[in-house]
Structure formats: structure tokens, C-alpha cells
CSV table of C-alpha atoms in Angstrom, one decimal:
chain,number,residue,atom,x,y,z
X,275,UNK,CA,17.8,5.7,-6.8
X,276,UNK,CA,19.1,6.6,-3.5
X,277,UNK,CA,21.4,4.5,-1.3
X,278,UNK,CA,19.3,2.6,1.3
X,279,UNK,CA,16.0,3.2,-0.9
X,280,UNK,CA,13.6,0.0,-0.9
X,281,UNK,CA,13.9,-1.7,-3.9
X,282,UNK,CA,11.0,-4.4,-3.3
X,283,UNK,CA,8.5,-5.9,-1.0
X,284,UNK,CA,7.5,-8.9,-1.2
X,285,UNK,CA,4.3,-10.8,0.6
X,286,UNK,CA,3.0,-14.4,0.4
X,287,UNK,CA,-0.8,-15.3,-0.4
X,288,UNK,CA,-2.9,-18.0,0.5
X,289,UNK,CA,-5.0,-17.3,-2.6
X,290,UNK,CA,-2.6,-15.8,-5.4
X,291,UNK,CA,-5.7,-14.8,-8.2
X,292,UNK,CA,-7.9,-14.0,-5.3
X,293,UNK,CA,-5.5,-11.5,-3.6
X,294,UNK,CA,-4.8,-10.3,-7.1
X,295,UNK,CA,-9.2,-9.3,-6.3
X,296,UNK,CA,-7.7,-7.1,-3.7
X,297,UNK,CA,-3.9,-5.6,-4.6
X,298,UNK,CA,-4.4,-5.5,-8.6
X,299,UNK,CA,-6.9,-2.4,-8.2
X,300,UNK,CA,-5.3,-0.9,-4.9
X,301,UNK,CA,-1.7,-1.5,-6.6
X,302,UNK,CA,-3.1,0.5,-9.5
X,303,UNK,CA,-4.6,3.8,-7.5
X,304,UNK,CA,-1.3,4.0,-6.2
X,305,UNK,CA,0.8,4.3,-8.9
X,306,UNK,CA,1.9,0.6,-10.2
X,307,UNK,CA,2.5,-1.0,-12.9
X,308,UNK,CA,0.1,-4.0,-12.2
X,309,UNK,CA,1.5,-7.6,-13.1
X,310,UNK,CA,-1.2,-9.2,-15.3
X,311,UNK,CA,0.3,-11.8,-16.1
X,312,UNK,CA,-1.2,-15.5,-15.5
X,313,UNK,CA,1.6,-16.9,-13.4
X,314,UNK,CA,1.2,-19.0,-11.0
X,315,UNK,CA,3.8,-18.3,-8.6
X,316,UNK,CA,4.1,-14.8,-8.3
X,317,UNK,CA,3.2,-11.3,-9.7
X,318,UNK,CA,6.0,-8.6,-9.3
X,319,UNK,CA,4.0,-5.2,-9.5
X,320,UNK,CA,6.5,-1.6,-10.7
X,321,UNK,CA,5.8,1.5,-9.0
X,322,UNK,CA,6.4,3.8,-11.6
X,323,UNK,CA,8.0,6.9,-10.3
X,324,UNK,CA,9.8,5.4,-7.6
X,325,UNK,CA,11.1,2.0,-9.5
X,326,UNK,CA,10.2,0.0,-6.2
X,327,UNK,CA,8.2,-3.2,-6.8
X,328,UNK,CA,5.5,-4.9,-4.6
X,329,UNK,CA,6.0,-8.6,-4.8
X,330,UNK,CA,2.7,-11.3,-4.7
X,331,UNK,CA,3.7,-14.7,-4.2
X,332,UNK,CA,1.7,-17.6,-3.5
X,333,UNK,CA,1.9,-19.4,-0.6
X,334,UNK,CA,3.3,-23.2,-0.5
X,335,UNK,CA,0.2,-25.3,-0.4
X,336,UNK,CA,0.9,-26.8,3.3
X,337,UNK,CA,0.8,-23.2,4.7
X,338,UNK,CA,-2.0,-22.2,2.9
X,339,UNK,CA,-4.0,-22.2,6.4
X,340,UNK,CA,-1.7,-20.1,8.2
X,341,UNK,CA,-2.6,-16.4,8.5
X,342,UNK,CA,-1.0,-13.1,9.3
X,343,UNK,CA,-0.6,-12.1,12.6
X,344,UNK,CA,0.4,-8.4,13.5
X,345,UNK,CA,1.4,-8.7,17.3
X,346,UNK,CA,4.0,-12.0,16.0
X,347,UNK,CA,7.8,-11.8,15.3
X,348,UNK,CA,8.1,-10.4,12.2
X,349,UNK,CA,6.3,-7.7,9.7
X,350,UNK,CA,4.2,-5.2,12.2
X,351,UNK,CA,2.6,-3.6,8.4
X,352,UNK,CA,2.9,-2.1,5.6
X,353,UNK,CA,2.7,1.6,4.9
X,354,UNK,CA,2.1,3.4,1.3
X,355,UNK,CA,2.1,7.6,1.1
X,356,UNK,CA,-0.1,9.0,-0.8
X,357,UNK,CA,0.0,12.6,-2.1
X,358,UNK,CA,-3.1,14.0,-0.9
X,359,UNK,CA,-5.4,14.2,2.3
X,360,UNK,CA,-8.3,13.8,-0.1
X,361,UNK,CA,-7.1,10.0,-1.3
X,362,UNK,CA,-6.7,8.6,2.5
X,363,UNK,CA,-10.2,8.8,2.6
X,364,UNK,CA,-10.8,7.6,-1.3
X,365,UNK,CA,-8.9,4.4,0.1
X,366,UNK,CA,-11.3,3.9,3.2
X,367,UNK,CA,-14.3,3.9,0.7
X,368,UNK,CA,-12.8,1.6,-1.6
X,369,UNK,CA,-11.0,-0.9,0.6
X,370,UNK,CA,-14.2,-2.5,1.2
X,371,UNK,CA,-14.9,-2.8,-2.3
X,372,UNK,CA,-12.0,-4.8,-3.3
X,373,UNK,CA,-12.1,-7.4,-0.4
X,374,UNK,CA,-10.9,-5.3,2.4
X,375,UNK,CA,-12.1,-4.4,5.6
X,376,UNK,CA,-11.5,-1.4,7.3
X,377,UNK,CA,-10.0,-1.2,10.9
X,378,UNK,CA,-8.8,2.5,11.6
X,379,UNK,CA,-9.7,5.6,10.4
X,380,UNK,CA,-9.8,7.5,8.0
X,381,UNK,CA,-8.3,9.7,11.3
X,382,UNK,CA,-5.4,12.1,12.5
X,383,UNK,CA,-3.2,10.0,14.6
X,384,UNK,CA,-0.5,11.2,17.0
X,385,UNK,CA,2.2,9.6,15.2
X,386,UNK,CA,4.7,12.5,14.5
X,387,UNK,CA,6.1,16.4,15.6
X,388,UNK,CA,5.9,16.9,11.9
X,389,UNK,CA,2.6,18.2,10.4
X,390,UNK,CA,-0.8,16.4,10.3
X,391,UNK,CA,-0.6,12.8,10.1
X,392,UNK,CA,-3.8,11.3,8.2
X,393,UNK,CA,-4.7,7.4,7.8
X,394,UNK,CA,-6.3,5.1,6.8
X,395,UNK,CA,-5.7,1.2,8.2
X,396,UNK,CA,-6.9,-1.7,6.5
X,397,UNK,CA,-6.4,-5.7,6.6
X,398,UNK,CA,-6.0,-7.8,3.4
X,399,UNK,CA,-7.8,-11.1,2.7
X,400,UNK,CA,-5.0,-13.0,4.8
X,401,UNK,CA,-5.6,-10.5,7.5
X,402,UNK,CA,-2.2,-8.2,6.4
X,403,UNK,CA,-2.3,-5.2,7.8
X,404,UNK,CA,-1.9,-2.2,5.3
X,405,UNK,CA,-1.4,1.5,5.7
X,406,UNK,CA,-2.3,4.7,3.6
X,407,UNK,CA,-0.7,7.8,5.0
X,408,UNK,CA,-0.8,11.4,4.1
X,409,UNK,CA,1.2,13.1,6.2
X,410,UNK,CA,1.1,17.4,5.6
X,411,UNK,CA,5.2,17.6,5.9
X,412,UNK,CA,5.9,15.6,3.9
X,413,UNK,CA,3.7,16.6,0.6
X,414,UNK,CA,4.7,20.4,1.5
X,415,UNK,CA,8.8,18.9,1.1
X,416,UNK,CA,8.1,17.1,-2.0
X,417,UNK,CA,5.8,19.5,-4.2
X,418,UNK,CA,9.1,22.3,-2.9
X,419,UNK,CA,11.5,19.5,-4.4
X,420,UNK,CA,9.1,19.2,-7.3
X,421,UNK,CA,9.1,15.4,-6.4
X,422,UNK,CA,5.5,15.3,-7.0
X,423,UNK,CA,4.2,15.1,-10.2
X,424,UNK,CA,1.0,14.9,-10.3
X,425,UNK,CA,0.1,12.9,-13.5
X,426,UNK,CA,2.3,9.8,-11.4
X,427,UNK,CA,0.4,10.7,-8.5
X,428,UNK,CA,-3.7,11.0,-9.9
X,429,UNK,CA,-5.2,7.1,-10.4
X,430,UNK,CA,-8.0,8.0,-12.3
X,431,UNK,CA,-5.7,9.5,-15.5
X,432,UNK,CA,-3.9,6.3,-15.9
């Protein structure tokens, strides 16, 4: 691992198995190690090529009611890359399907000098916004690296 690499997110839930509805198949086309298990508290979730783990825990029961806001001190979003132009706009069609909704994009946005920047934005059941980014620069650097393989990479060969 490199110095100053994330080593794990975590969020809190209102709904711990309903948001597991949401993150357990999105978690999965990404590349992780999904926590199955039946715990009550949390679900820590292993990103398999990068060791990183996305954290699920349930909310305390007297803040169940409180939701996300973007615009508040705090977490602004969350951002996932993902190797290929073509899964940005996988992720818009099946955001929706999990629980999702949709907010920007599939689009370019202006967000970088640095090559094409393609996304998708999303909000979660507690209204947490997500990001899926493909950005051109960035895929050219890693496949020169060979820092993508693509078996990690392609959800639908497990």
C-alpha cells in the first residue's frame, strides 16, 4: 500500500439491511468483497485489488431520522473510479434499480485540465451523495503502469 492511501470509509445507515438493498450489488460491480454477514451493527466491505474497505454501519436508533445533507459541515460525497467510460453509464441504468435515484449525468463535466472527465451522480436511500467517475488520464496512466487488470476490474466475471 502506499503512504497516505485510504485505508477505509466508513458511512452510517438509518436502515442497515435495507442499505445493504442498495450498496451490496453496487459494492459488488465495483470490485468488493461484499460483507454478508448478518450483523447487526456493521458490514465492513474489501475492495479487492486495492485492500481499501467501505464501512456500513447502522445508525443509533435516536438519529435514525436524521438524513444526509450535502451543502452541511462535513462529507461533500463520495467518489469511486471506474475503469471504463462504458461502466459510468452501466451505473446510471442500474442505480435506479437498486434504490437509487439518479441526479447528474451520465455527462462530461468540467472538472479537470486532464483528459475527459465522465460521471455519473447518484443519491443513496439516506440521500448520500455518490460518485462514479471515469476520467480518460487516468485509465491511459494505469493500463501504461499495468495497474489495471481487467479480471479485478469486469463485474460480471466475478
Amino acid at each position: 500500500m502506499l503512504q497516505g492511501s485510504l485505508n477505509h470509509l466508513s458511512i452510517t445507515v438509518s436502515d442497515l439491511g435495507t442499505a445493504m438493498r442498495f450498496y451490496a450489488p453496487m459494492l459488488a460491480y465495483l470490485g468488493y468483497q461484499v460483507d454478508e454477514s448478518a450483523g447487526e451493527t456493521v458490514r465492513v466491505n474489501i475492495h479487492v485489488a486495492t485492500g481499501s474497505a467501505f464501512n456500513i454501519w447502522q445508525a443509533d436508533p435516536v438519529l435514525t431520522e436524521e438524513r444526509f445533507e450535502v451543502y452541511a459541515p462535513g462529507l461533500h460525497h463520495i467518489a469511486f473510479n471506474v475503469a471504463e467510460k462504458s461502466a459510468v453509464d452501466e451505473l446510471g441504468a442500474l442505480i435506479p434499480t437498486w434504490g437509487g435515484s439518479v441526479t447528474d449525468g451520465p455527462a462530461v463535466f468540467p472538472y479537470t485540465n486532464h483528459g475527459e472527465y465522465y460521471a455519473v451522480y447518484c443519491r443513496d436511500l439516506d440521500n448520500l451523495k455518490l460518485e462514479f467517475v471515469w476520467m480518460s488520464e487516468l485509465e491511459k496512466q494505469y493500463r501504461q503502469a499495468g495497474l489495471i487488470d481487467r479480471r479485478l476490474w469486469d463485474h460480471e466475471e466475478g
